[in-house]
Amino acid sequence: MGKFDKYEIDLKGMRESSAKYEFMLDNAFFAAIDVPEVQKGKVNVSLSVRKTSHGFNLSFHTEGVVIVPCDRCLDDMEQPVVSDDSFRVKFGPEYSEEGEDLVIVPEDKGTLNVAWFMYEFVALAIPMKHAHAPGQCNRDMNSRLHKYLRVSEDELGMDEMGDSSDFVQEEEEVEKPVDPRWNELKKILDNN
């Protein structure tokens, strides 16, 4: 028995015109799928399969949280994910994915494993930028980041972390006068 056998949908043996399935994707699922983008989480997936005259329509509703690293402090954080996705399935001579919304399943087999599809829907639901709420990032990492970046304290969540005068003092120590030779080189660029 394979580790993803419980995600097999028997399309050929479907007796009713529609069927519903519920899946819980947990840490064990993400560890078994073994892809670095998401390795932990707890996500509920509701799958609705509807038989049509041309094949099957599969509709997925995904909702839960995944654990991803914060873009600012690199600590793990919970990222909510919600998505609604669907695609069509038809029987054919061999397995293939035609475009974004059509999957061909071998008619002699008649089953489709939806584990990878569910993982992809979860991964695609994660926003490009994921960061803790203001004031929730790792304080040590935030202070180091602030030392090297020129951004407002609001963007780093410093306003809720308390006194930030230590960070201003460090920034002043880092600033050094500009070498006058650079100003002469800038004049050359301005003339071009």
PDB file of C-alpha atoms in Angstrom, residues 5-192:
ATOM      1  CA  ASP A   5      -3.352   5.524  -1.636  1.00  0.00           C
ATOM      2  CA  LYS A   6      -6.012   7.206   0.495  1.00  0.00           C
ATOM      3  CA  TYR A   7      -6.050  10.090  -2.015  1.00  0.00           C
ATOM      4  CA  GLU A   8      -7.089   7.817  -4.918  1.00  0.00           C
ATOM      5  CA  ILE A   9     -10.458   8.698  -6.440  1.00  0.00           C
ATOM      6  CA  ASP A  10     -12.162   5.836  -8.292  1.00  0.00           C
ATOM      7  CA  LEU A  11     -13.815   7.641 -11.191  1.00  0.00           C
ATOM      8  CA  LYS A  12     -14.637   4.554 -13.219  1.00  0.00           C
ATOM      9  CA  GLY A  13     -16.455   2.923 -10.309  1.00  0.00           C
ATOM     10  CA  MET A  14     -18.545   6.004  -9.466  1.00  0.00           C
ATOM     11  CA  ARG A  15     -22.198   4.944  -9.164  1.00  0.00           C
ATOM     12  CA  GLU A  16     -23.814   8.298  -8.372  1.00  0.00           C
ATOM     13  CA  SER A  17     -23.691  11.466 -10.473  1.00  0.00           C
ATOM     14  CA  SER A  18     -21.698  13.234  -7.735  1.00  0.00           C
ATOM     15  CA  ALA A  19     -19.541  12.410  -4.733  1.00  0.00           C
ATOM     16  CA  LYS A  20     -17.912  14.366  -1.917  1.00  0.00           C
ATOM     17  CA  TYR A  21     -14.600  13.669  -0.190  1.00  0.00           C
ATOM     18  CA  GLU A  22     -12.937  15.277   2.840  1.00  0.00           C
ATOM     19  CA  PHE A  23      -9.187  15.237   3.386  1.00  0.00           C
ATOM     20  CA  MET A  24      -7.044  16.546   6.238  1.00  0.00           C
ATOM     21  CA  LEU A  25      -3.564  17.492   5.095  1.00  0.00           C
ATOM     22  CA  ASP A  26      -1.349  17.465   8.180  1.00  0.00           C
ATOM     23  CA  ASN A  27       2.375  17.456   8.972  1.00  0.00           C
ATOM     24  CA  ALA A  28       2.631  13.794   7.925  1.00  0.00           C
ATOM     25  CA  PHE A  29       1.158  14.588   4.495  1.00  0.00           C
ATOM     26  CA  PHE A  30       3.537  17.494   3.888  1.00  0.00           C
ATOM     27  CA  ALA A  31       6.523  15.436   5.083  1.00  0.00           C
ATOM     28  CA  ALA A  32       5.528  12.564   2.763  1.00  0.00           C
ATOM     29  CA  ILE A  33       5.129  14.848  -0.255  1.00  0.00           C
ATOM     30  CA  ASP A  34       8.686  16.062   0.525  1.00  0.00           C
ATOM     31  CA  VAL A  35       8.740  19.467  -1.186  1.00  0.00           C
ATOM     32  CA  PRO A  36      10.585  22.366   0.518  1.00  0.00           C
ATOM     33  CA  GLU A  37       7.944  25.098   0.054  1.00  0.00           C
ATOM     34  CA  VAL A  38       5.569  23.652   2.662  1.00  0.00           C
ATOM     35  CA  GLN A  39       6.634  21.080   5.217  1.00  0.00           C
ATOM     36  CA  LYS A  40       4.097  21.594   8.010  1.00  0.00           C
ATOM     37  CA  GLY A  41       0.486  22.597   8.274  1.00  0.00           C
ATOM     38  CA  LYS A  42      -3.093  21.645   8.912  1.00  0.00           C
ATOM     39  CA  VAL A  43      -5.349  22.103   5.900  1.00  0.00           C
ATOM     40  CA  ASN A  44      -8.876  20.816   5.253  1.00  0.00           C
ATOM     41  CA  VAL A  45      -9.714  19.985   1.655  1.00  0.00           C
ATOM     42  CA  SER A  46     -13.264  19.391   0.464  1.00  0.00           C
ATOM     43  CA  LEU A  47     -13.456  17.696  -2.918  1.00  0.00           C
ATOM     44  CA  SER A  48     -16.627  17.531  -4.942  1.00  0.00           C
ATOM     45  CA  VAL A  49     -16.670  15.207  -7.976  1.00  0.00           C
ATOM     46  CA  ARG A  50     -19.477  15.599 -10.479  1.00  0.00           C
ATOM     47  CA  LYS A  51     -19.996  13.196 -13.401  1.00  0.00           C
ATOM     48  CA  THR A  52     -20.897  14.882 -16.696  1.00  0.00           C
ATOM     49  CA  SER A  53     -21.579  13.571 -20.189  1.00  0.00           C
ATOM     50  CA  HIS A  54     -17.990  14.466 -21.203  1.00  0.00           C
ATOM     51  CA  GLY A  55     -16.123  13.310 -18.094  1.00  0.00           C
ATOM     52  CA  PHE A  56     -15.824  14.601 -14.526  1.00  0.00           C
ATOM     53  CA  ASN A  57     -15.570  17.998 -12.874  1.00  0.00           C
ATOM     54  CA  LEU A  58     -13.454  18.107  -9.710  1.00  0.00           C
ATOM     55  CA  SER A  59     -13.875  21.116  -7.406  1.00  0.00           C
ATOM     56  CA  PHE A  60     -11.542  21.637  -4.438  1.00  0.00           C
ATOM     57  CA  HIS A  61     -12.089  23.971  -1.491  1.00  0.00           C
ATOM     58  CA  THR A  62      -8.897  24.336   0.538  1.00  0.00           C
ATOM     59  CA  GLU A  63      -8.779  26.057   3.933  1.00  0.00           C
ATOM     60  CA  GLY A  64      -6.314  25.955   6.806  1.00  0.00           C
ATOM     61  CA  VAL A  65      -2.867  27.092   7.916  1.00  0.00           C
ATOM     62  CA  VAL A  66       0.638  26.186   6.813  1.00  0.00           C
ATOM     63  CA  ILE A  67       3.913  26.862   8.594  1.00  0.00           C
ATOM     64  CA  VAL A  68       6.312  28.943   6.496  1.00  0.00           C
ATOM     65  CA  PRO A  69       9.363  31.071   7.357  1.00  0.00           C
ATOM     66  CA  CYS A  70       8.732  34.776   7.914  1.00  0.00           C
ATOM     67  CA  ASP A  71      10.353  36.883   5.181  1.00  0.00           C
ATOM     68  CA  ARG A  72      11.699  39.360   7.743  1.00  0.00           C
ATOM     69  CA  CYS A  73      12.955  37.357  10.722  1.00  0.00           C
ATOM     70  CA  LEU A  74      13.041  33.800   9.259  1.00  0.00           C
ATOM     71  CA  ASP A  75      11.173  32.340  12.268  1.00  0.00           C
ATOM     72  CA  ASP A  76       8.343  29.935  11.490  1.00  0.00           C
ATOM     73  CA  MET A  77       4.901  31.511  11.272  1.00  0.00           C
ATOM     74  CA  GLU A  78       1.361  30.351  10.602  1.00  0.00           C
ATOM     75  CA  GLN A  79       0.095  31.457   7.193  1.00  0.00           C
ATOM     76  CA  PRO A  80      -3.638  31.073   6.537  1.00  0.00           C
ATOM     77  CA  VAL A  81      -4.504  29.616   3.129  1.00  0.00           C
ATOM     78  CA  VAL A  82      -7.865  29.546   1.368  1.00  0.00           C
ATOM     79  CA  SER A  83      -8.515  28.610  -2.250  1.00  0.00           C
ATOM     80  CA  ASP A  84     -11.147  27.268  -4.582  1.00  0.00           C
ATOM     81  CA  ASP A  85      -9.807  25.328  -7.560  1.00  0.00           C
ATOM     82  CA  SER A  86     -11.211  22.996 -10.170  1.00  0.00           C
ATOM     83  CA  PHE A  87     -10.320  20.999 -13.243  1.00  0.00           C
ATOM     84  CA  ARG A  88     -11.900  18.485 -15.606  1.00  0.00           C
ATOM     85  CA  VAL A  89     -11.016  14.826 -16.020  1.00  0.00           C
ATOM     86  CA  LYS A  90     -11.590  12.675 -19.089  1.00  0.00           C
ATOM     87  CA  PHE A  91     -10.735   9.070 -19.888  1.00  0.00           C
ATOM     88  CA  GLY A  92      -8.162   8.415 -22.577  1.00  0.00           C
ATOM     89  CA  PRO A  93      -5.435   5.986 -23.655  1.00  0.00           C
ATOM     90  CA  GLU A  94      -2.740   7.287 -21.217  1.00  0.00           C
ATOM     91  CA  TYR A  95      -2.273   9.800 -18.415  1.00  0.00           C
ATOM     92  CA  SER A  96      -1.601  13.404 -19.426  1.00  0.00           C
ATOM     93  CA  GLU A  97      -2.290  16.920 -18.273  1.00  0.00           C
ATOM     94  CA  GLU A  98      -3.736  19.040 -21.061  1.00  0.00           C
ATOM     95  CA  GLY A  99      -3.449  22.718 -20.212  1.00  0.00           C
ATOM     96  CA  GLU A 100      -4.347  24.013 -16.783  1.00  0.00           C
ATOM     97  CA  ASP A 101      -7.793  22.529 -16.427  1.00  0.00           C
ATOM     98  CA  LEU A 102      -7.890  19.119 -18.116  1.00  0.00           C
ATOM     99  CA  VAL A 103      -6.408  15.820 -16.950  1.00  0.00           C
ATOM    100  CA  ILE A 104      -6.575  12.660 -19.045  1.00  0.00           C
ATOM    101  CA  VAL A 105      -6.755   9.418 -17.013  1.00  0.00           C
ATOM    102  CA  PRO A 106      -6.166   5.974 -18.558  1.00  0.00           C
ATOM    103  CA  GLU A 107      -9.564   4.366 -19.049  1.00  0.00           C
ATOM    104  CA  ASP A 108      -8.325   0.902 -18.109  1.00  0.00           C
ATOM    105  CA  LYS A 109      -7.164   2.205 -14.700  1.00  0.00           C
ATOM    106  CA  GLY A 110     -10.027   4.649 -14.075  1.00  0.00           C
ATOM    107  CA  THR A 111      -8.576   6.224 -10.912  1.00  0.00           C
ATOM    108  CA  LEU A 112      -6.918   9.545 -10.166  1.00  0.00           C
ATOM    109  CA  ASN A 113      -4.617  10.282  -7.237  1.00  0.00           C
ATOM    110  CA  VAL A 114      -5.330  13.862  -6.099  1.00  0.00           C
ATOM    111  CA  ALA A 115      -2.512  14.189  -3.495  1.00  0.00           C
ATOM    112  CA  TRP A 116      -0.191  16.233  -5.715  1.00  0.00           C
ATOM    113  CA  PHE A 117      -3.041  18.439  -6.970  1.00  0.00           C
ATOM    114  CA  MET A 118      -4.046  19.262  -3.380  1.00  0.00           C
ATOM    115  CA  TYR A 119      -0.440  20.093  -2.504  1.00  0.00           C
ATOM    116  CA  GLU A 120      -0.169  22.415  -5.500  1.00  0.00           C
ATOM    117  CA  PHE A 121      -3.396  24.205  -4.572  1.00  0.00           C
ATOM    118  CA  VAL A 122      -2.058  24.785  -1.044  1.00  0.00           C
ATOM    119  CA  ALA A 123       1.325  26.000  -2.308  1.00  0.00           C
ATOM    120  CA  LEU A 124      -0.293  28.365  -4.815  1.00  0.00           C
ATOM    121  CA  ALA A 125      -2.568  29.811  -2.105  1.00  0.00           C
ATOM    122  CA  ILE A 126       0.432  31.034  -0.077  1.00  0.00           C
ATOM    123  CA  PRO A 127       0.981  34.757  -0.691  1.00  0.00           C
ATOM    124  CA  MET A 128       4.306  35.828  -2.198  1.00  0.00           C
ATOM    125  CA  LYS A 129       5.095  37.904   0.879  1.00  0.00           C
ATOM    126  CA  HIS A 130       4.558  36.307   4.269  1.00  0.00           C
ATOM    127  CA  ALA A 131       5.555  38.140   7.404  1.00  0.00           C
ATOM    128  CA  HIS A 132       4.525  38.245  11.033  1.00  0.00           C
ATOM    129  CA  ALA A 133       2.081  40.911  12.141  1.00  0.00           C
ATOM    130  CA  PRO A 134       3.787  44.142  13.291  1.00  0.00           C
ATOM    131  CA  GLY A 135       5.606  43.568  16.566  1.00  0.00           C
ATOM    132  CA  GLN A 136       5.528  39.752  16.305  1.00  0.00           C
ATOM    133  CA  CYS A 137       8.870  39.190  14.546  1.00  0.00           C
ATOM    134  CA  ASN A 138      11.963  37.953  16.331  1.00  0.00           C
ATOM    135  CA  ARG A 139      13.312  41.054  18.122  1.00  0.00           C
ATOM    136  CA  ASP A 140      16.987  40.138  17.690  1.00  0.00           C
ATOM    137  CA  MET A 141      16.637  39.524  13.955  1.00  0.00           C
ATOM    138  CA  ASN A 142      14.560  42.673  13.560  1.00  0.00           C
ATOM    139  CA  SER A 143      17.257  44.799  15.196  1.00  0.00           C
ATOM    140  CA  ARG A 144      19.921  43.284  12.928  1.00  0.00           C
ATOM    141  CA  LEU A 145      17.750  43.868   9.875  1.00  0.00           C
ATOM    142  CA  HIS A 146      17.070  47.441  10.901  1.00  0.00           C
ATOM    143  CA  LYS A 147      20.801  48.026  11.269  1.00  0.00           C
ATOM    144  CA  TYR A 148      21.402  47.301   7.576  1.00  0.00           C
ATOM    145  CA  LEU A 149      18.192  48.505   5.916  1.00  0.00           C
ATOM    146  CA  ARG A 150      16.826  51.975   5.467  1.00  0.00           C
ATOM    147  CA  VAL A 151      13.099  51.529   6.013  1.00  0.00           C
ATOM    148  CA  SER A 152      10.600  53.097   8.341  1.00  0.00           C
ATOM    149  CA  GLU A 153      10.044  51.576  11.758  1.00  0.00           C
ATOM    150  CA  ASP A 154       6.399  50.926  10.873  1.00  0.00           C
ATOM    151  CA  GLU A 155       7.430  48.614   8.038  1.00  0.00           C
ATOM    152  CA  LEU A 156       9.555  46.527  10.393  1.00  0.00           C
ATOM    153  CA  GLY A 157       6.962  46.500  13.145  1.00  0.00           C
ATOM    154  CA  MET A 158       9.195  48.486  15.473  1.00  0.00           C
ATOM    155  CA  ASP A 159       6.402  50.783  16.659  1.00  0.00           C
ATOM    156  CA  GLU A 160       4.926  48.003  18.805  1.00  0.00           C
ATOM    157  CA  MET A 161       8.251  46.676  20.072  1.00  0.00           C
ATOM    158  CA  GLY A 162       8.906  49.518  22.458  1.00  0.00           C
ATOM    159  CA  ASP A 163      11.731  52.027  22.529  1.00  0.00           C
ATOM    160  CA  SER A 164      13.632  52.105  19.258  1.00  0.00           C
ATOM    161  CA  SER A 165      16.210  54.753  20.254  1.00  0.00           C
ATOM    162  CA  ASP A 166      18.883  52.027  20.370  1.00  0.00           C
ATOM    163  CA  PHE A 167      18.311  51.387  16.676  1.00  0.00           C
ATOM    164  CA  VAL A 168      18.572  55.083  15.733  1.00  0.00           C
ATOM    165  CA  GLN A 169      21.887  55.343  17.569  1.00  0.00           C
ATOM    166  CA  GLU A 170      23.271  52.313  15.700  1.00  0.00           C
ATOM    167  CA  GLU A 171      22.167  53.823  12.386  1.00  0.00           C
ATOM    168  CA  GLU A 172      23.991  57.081  13.133  1.00  0.00           C
ATOM    169  CA  GLU A 173      27.170  55.168  13.916  1.00  0.00           C
ATOM    170  CA  VAL A 174      26.986  53.363  10.570  1.00  0.00           C
ATOM    171  CA  GLU A 175      26.639  56.560   8.490  1.00  0.00           C
ATOM    172  CA  LYS A 176      29.970  57.912   7.263  1.00  0.00           C
ATOM    173  CA  PRO A 177      30.772  60.979   5.175  1.00  0.00           C
ATOM    174  CA  VAL A 178      30.800  60.457   1.414  1.00  0.00           C
ATOM    175  CA  ASP A 179      34.188  60.487  -0.256  1.00  0.00           C
ATOM    176  CA  PRO A 180      34.325  63.623  -2.492  1.00  0.00           C
ATOM    177  CA  ARG A 181      35.736  61.554  -5.360  1.00  0.00           C
ATOM    178  CA  TRP A 182      32.334  59.871  -5.709  1.00  0.00           C
ATOM    179  CA  ASN A 183      30.697  63.252  -6.264  1.00  0.00           C
ATOM    180  CA  GLU A 184      33.121  63.917  -9.127  1.00  0.00           C
ATOM    181  CA  LEU A 185      32.262  60.524 -10.670  1.00  0.00           C
ATOM    182  CA  LYS A 186      28.538  61.285 -10.365  1.00  0.00           C
ATOM    183  CA  LYS A 187      29.093  64.429 -12.455  1.00  0.00           C
ATOM    184  CA  ILE A 188      30.383  62.238 -15.292  1.00  0.00           C
ATOM    185  CA  LEU A 189      27.198  60.137 -15.152  1.00  0.00           C
ATOM    186  CA  ASP A 190      25.020  63.241 -15.130  1.00  0.00           C
ATOM    187  CA  ASN A 191      26.659  64.509 -18.351  1.00  0.00           C
ATOM    188  CA  ASN A 192      25.817  61.317 -20.248  1.00  0.00           C
TER     189      ASN A 192
END
